Coordinates of C-alpha atoms and ligand atoms in Angstrom, one line a residue:
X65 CA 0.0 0.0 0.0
X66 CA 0.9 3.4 -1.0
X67 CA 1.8 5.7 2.3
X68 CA -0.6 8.6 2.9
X69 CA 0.6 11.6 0.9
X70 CA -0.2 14.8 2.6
X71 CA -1.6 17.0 -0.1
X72 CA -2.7 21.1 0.7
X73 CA -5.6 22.3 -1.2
X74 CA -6.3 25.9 -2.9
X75 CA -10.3 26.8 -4.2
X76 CA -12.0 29.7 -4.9
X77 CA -15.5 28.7 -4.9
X78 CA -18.5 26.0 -4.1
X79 CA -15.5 23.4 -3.3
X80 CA -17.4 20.4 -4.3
X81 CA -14.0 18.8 -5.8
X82 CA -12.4 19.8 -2.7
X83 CA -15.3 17.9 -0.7
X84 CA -15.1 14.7 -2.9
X85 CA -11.4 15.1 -1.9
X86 CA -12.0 15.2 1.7
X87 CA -14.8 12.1 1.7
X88 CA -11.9 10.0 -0.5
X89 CA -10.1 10.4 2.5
X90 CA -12.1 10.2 5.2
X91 CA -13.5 6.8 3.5
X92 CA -9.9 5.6 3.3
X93 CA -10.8 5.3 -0.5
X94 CA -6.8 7.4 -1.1
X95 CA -3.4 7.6 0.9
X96 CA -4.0 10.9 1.4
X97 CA -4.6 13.3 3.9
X98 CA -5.5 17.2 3.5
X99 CA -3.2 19.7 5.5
X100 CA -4.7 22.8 4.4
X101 CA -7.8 24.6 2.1
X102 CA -6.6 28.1 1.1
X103 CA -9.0 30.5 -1.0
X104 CA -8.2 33.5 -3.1
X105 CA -11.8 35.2 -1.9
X106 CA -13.4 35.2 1.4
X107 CA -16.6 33.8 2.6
X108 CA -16.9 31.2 0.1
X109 CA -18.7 27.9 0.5
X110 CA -15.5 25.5 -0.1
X111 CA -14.1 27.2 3.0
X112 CA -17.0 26.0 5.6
X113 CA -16.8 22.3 3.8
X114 CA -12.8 22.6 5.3
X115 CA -13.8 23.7 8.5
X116 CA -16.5 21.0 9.2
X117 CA -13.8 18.9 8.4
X118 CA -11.3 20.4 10.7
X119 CA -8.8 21.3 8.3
X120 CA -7.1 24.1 8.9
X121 CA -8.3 27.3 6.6
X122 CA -6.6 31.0 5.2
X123 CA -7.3 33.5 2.8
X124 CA -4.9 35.5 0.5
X125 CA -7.6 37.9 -1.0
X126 CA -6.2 38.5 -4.7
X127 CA -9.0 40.9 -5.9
X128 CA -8.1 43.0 -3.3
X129 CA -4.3 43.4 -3.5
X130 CA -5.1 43.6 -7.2
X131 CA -7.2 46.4 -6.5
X132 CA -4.7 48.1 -4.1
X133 CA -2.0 47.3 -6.8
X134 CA -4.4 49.0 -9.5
X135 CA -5.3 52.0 -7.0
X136 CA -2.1 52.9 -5.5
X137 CA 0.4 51.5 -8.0
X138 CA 3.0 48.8 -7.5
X139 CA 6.6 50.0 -5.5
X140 CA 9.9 48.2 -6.3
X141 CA 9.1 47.6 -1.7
X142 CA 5.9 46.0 -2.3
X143 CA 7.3 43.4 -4.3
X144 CA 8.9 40.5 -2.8
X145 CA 12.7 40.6 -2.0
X146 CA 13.5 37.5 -4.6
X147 CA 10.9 38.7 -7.2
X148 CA 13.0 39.2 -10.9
X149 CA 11.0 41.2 -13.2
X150 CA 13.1 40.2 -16.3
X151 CA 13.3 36.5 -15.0
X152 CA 9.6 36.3 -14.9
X153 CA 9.2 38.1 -18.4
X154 CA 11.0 35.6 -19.9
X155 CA 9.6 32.1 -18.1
X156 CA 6.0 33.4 -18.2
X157 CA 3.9 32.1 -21.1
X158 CA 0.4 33.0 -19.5
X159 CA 0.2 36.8 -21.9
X160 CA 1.2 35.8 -24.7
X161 CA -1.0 37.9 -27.0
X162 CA -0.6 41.7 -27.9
X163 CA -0.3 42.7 -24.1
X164 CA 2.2 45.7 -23.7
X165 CA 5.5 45.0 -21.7
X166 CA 3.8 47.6 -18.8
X167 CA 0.8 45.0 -19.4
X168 CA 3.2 42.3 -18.5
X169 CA 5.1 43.4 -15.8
X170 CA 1.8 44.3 -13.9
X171 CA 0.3 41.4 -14.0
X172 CA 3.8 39.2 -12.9
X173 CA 4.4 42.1 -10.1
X174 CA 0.6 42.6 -8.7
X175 CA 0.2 38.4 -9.1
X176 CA 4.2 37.8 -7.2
X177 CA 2.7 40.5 -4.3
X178 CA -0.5 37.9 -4.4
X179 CA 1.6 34.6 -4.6
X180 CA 4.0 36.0 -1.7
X181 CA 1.2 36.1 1.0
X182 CA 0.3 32.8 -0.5
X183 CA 3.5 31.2 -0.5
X184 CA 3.8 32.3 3.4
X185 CA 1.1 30.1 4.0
X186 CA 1.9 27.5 1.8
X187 CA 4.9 26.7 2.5
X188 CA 4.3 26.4 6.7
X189 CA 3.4 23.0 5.8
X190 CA 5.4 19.9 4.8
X191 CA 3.2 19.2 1.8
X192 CA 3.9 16.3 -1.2
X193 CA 1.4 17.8 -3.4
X194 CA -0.6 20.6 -3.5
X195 CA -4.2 20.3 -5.6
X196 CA -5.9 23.6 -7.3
X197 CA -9.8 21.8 -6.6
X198 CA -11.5 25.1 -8.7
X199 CA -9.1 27.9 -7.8
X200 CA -9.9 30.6 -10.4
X201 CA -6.6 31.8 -10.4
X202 CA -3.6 31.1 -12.8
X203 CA -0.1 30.4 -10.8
X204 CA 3.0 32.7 -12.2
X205 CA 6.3 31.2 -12.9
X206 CA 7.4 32.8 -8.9
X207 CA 5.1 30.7 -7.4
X208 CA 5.3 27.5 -9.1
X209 CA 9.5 27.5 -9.1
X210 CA 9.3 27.6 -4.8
X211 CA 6.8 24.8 -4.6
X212 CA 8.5 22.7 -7.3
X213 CA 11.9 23.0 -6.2
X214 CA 13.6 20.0 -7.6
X215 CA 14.2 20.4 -11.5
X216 CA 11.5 18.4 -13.6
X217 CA 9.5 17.7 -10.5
X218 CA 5.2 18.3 -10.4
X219 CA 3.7 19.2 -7.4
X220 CA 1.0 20.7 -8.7
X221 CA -2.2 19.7 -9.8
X222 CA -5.1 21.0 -11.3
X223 CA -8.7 19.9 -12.4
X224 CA -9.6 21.8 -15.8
X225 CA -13.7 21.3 -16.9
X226 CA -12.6 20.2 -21.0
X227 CA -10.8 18.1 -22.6
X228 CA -7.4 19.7 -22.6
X229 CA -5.6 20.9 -24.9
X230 CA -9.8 21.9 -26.4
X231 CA -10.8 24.8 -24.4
X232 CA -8.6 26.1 -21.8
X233 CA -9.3 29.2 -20.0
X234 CA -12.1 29.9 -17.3
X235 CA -15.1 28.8 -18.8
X236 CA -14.1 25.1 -20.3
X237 CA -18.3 23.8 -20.0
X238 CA -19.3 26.6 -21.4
X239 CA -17.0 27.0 -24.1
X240 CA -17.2 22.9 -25.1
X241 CA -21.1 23.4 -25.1
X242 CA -21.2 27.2 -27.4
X243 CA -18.9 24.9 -29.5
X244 CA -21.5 22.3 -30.1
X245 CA -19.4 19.6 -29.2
X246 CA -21.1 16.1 -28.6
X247 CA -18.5 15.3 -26.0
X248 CA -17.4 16.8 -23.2
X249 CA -15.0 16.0 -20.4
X250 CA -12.4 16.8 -17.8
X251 CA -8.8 16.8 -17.5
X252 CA -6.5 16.7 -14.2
X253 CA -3.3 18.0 -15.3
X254 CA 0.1 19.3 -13.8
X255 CA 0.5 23.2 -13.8
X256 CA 3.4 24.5 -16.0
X257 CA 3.9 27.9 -17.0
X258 CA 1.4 28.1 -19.4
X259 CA -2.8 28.1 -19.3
X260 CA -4.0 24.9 -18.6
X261 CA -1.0 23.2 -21.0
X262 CA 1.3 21.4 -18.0
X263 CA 1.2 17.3 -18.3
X264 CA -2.0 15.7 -18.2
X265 CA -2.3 12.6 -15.5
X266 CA -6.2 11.8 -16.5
X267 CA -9.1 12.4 -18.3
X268 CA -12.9 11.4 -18.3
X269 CA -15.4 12.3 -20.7
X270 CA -19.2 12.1 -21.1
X271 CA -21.6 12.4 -24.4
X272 CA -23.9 15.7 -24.5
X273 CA -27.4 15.2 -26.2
X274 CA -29.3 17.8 -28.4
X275 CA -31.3 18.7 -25.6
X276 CA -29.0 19.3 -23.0
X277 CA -28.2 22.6 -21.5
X278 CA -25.5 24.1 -20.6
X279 CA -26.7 23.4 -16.6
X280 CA -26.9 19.8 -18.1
X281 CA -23.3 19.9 -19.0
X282 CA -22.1 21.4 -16.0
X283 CA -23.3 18.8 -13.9
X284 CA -22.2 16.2 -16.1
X285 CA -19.3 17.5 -16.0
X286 CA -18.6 18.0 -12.6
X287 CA -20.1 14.3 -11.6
X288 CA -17.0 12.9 -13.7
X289 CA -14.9 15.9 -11.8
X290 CA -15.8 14.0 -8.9
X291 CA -14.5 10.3 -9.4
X292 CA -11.7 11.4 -11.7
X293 CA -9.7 13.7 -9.0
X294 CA -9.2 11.6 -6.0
X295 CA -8.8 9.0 -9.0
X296 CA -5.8 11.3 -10.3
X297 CA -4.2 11.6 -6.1
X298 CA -4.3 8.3 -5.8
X299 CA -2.0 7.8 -8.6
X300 CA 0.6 10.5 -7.4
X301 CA 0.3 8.6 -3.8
X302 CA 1.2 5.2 -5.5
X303 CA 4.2 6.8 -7.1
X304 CA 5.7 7.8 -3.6
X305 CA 5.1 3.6 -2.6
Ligands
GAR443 C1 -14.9 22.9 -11.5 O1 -15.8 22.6 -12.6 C2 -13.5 22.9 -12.0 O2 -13.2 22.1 -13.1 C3 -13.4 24.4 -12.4 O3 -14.1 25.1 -11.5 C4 -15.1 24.3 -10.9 C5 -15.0 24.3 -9.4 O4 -16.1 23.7 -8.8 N1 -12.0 24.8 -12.5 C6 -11.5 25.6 -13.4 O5 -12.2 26.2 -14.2 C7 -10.1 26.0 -13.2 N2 -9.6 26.8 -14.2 P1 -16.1 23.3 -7.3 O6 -15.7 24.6 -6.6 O7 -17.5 22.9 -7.0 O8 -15.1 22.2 -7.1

């Protein structure tokens, strides 16, 4: 048997992957226990399902250093001591459309302030893996370089509502359904530095009928979600065995 693999957990919302994740668990179904559930926004539902289950909770509240960023501009103090602008610039492949280079270096320096507070907390646990179960928010090259610290190493895992590489972005149901596609699916994936492109550890799909709507596809959808994470952390736990 595979030893329990402790494993942190980020959301930003409902946190019904994070709760599959937590009854896998608690029903001994995976060798893996949760350490943490961090959010980038208050208040949310996914929160209370980690307290209930006594795992600790924090909040690093990204809209509003973004705002504060935005408001009061962005200080070469406000950034974090080991944060290289030109480093970044050239690792990053989240912008790469017509953004300006004062586009670019916003978004790295408002996201590094962000990823700082986040790392703080992180990183105060001995973690094997840490799982993004619906966190809304793409990780920089700063953060994912002091979480996987030995080269060609993945300690990062995300669920993605498509079938990667089709539709990545924030809206992957929605965008498979506007399509007209007759399948849809999921994907759990590694994070790299790109949008939803990082190694992809498993996929589940389901059919969508003429009459479905898009509710219908969501909830499709997010049944596979359900089965195919702890599915996905199971495997990472039997590569530590
Ligand atoms: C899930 O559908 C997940 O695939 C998606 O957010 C939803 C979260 O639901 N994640 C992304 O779009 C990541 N870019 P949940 O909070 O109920 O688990």
């Amino acid at each position: 048997m595979a030893r329990k693999i402790i494993v942190g957990t980020l959301i930003s919302g409902g946190g019904t992957n994070l709760q599959a994740i937590i009854d896998a668990c608690q029903e001994n179904r995976i060798d893996a226990e949760i350490c943490f559930t961090g959010s980038d926004t208050p208040c949310v539902k996914g929160l209370e399902r980690a307290k209930k289950a006594q795992i600790d909770t924090f909040v690093v509240d990204y809209a509003r250093i973004i705002k504060d960023c935005k408001q009061h501009g962005i200080k070469d103090t406000d950034l974090p001591e080991d944060f290289d602008l030109e480093e970044m610039v050239s690792k990053q492949r989240l912008m790469v459309t017509d953004a300006s280079k004062e586009q670019v270096a916003f978004f790295l320096k408002s996201r590094a302030i962000a990823e700082r507070k986040l790392l703080d907390l992180v990183l105060a646990y001995e973690m094997d893996l840490l799982v993004l179960a619906g966190f809304m928010r793409v990780m920089t090259p700063y953060f994912i370089d002091r979480i996987n610290t030995e080269p060609g190493q993945h300690k990062i895992m995300n669920i993605h509502p498509a079938l990667l590489p089709a539709f990545p972005g924030t809206d992957g149901y929605g965008d498979t359904f506007r399509y007209g596609c007759k399948i849809g699916g999921c994907t759990v994936h590694f994070i790299d530095y790109g949008e939803d492109t990082g190694p992809i550890i498993g996929q589940k799909a389901f059919e969508i009928e003429d009459t479905d709507t898009l509710d219908d596809v969501k909830r499709k959808g997010l049944e596979k979600e359900w089965a195919l994470y702890p599915h996905c952390i199971q495997k990472f736990a039997e590569s530590f065995a």
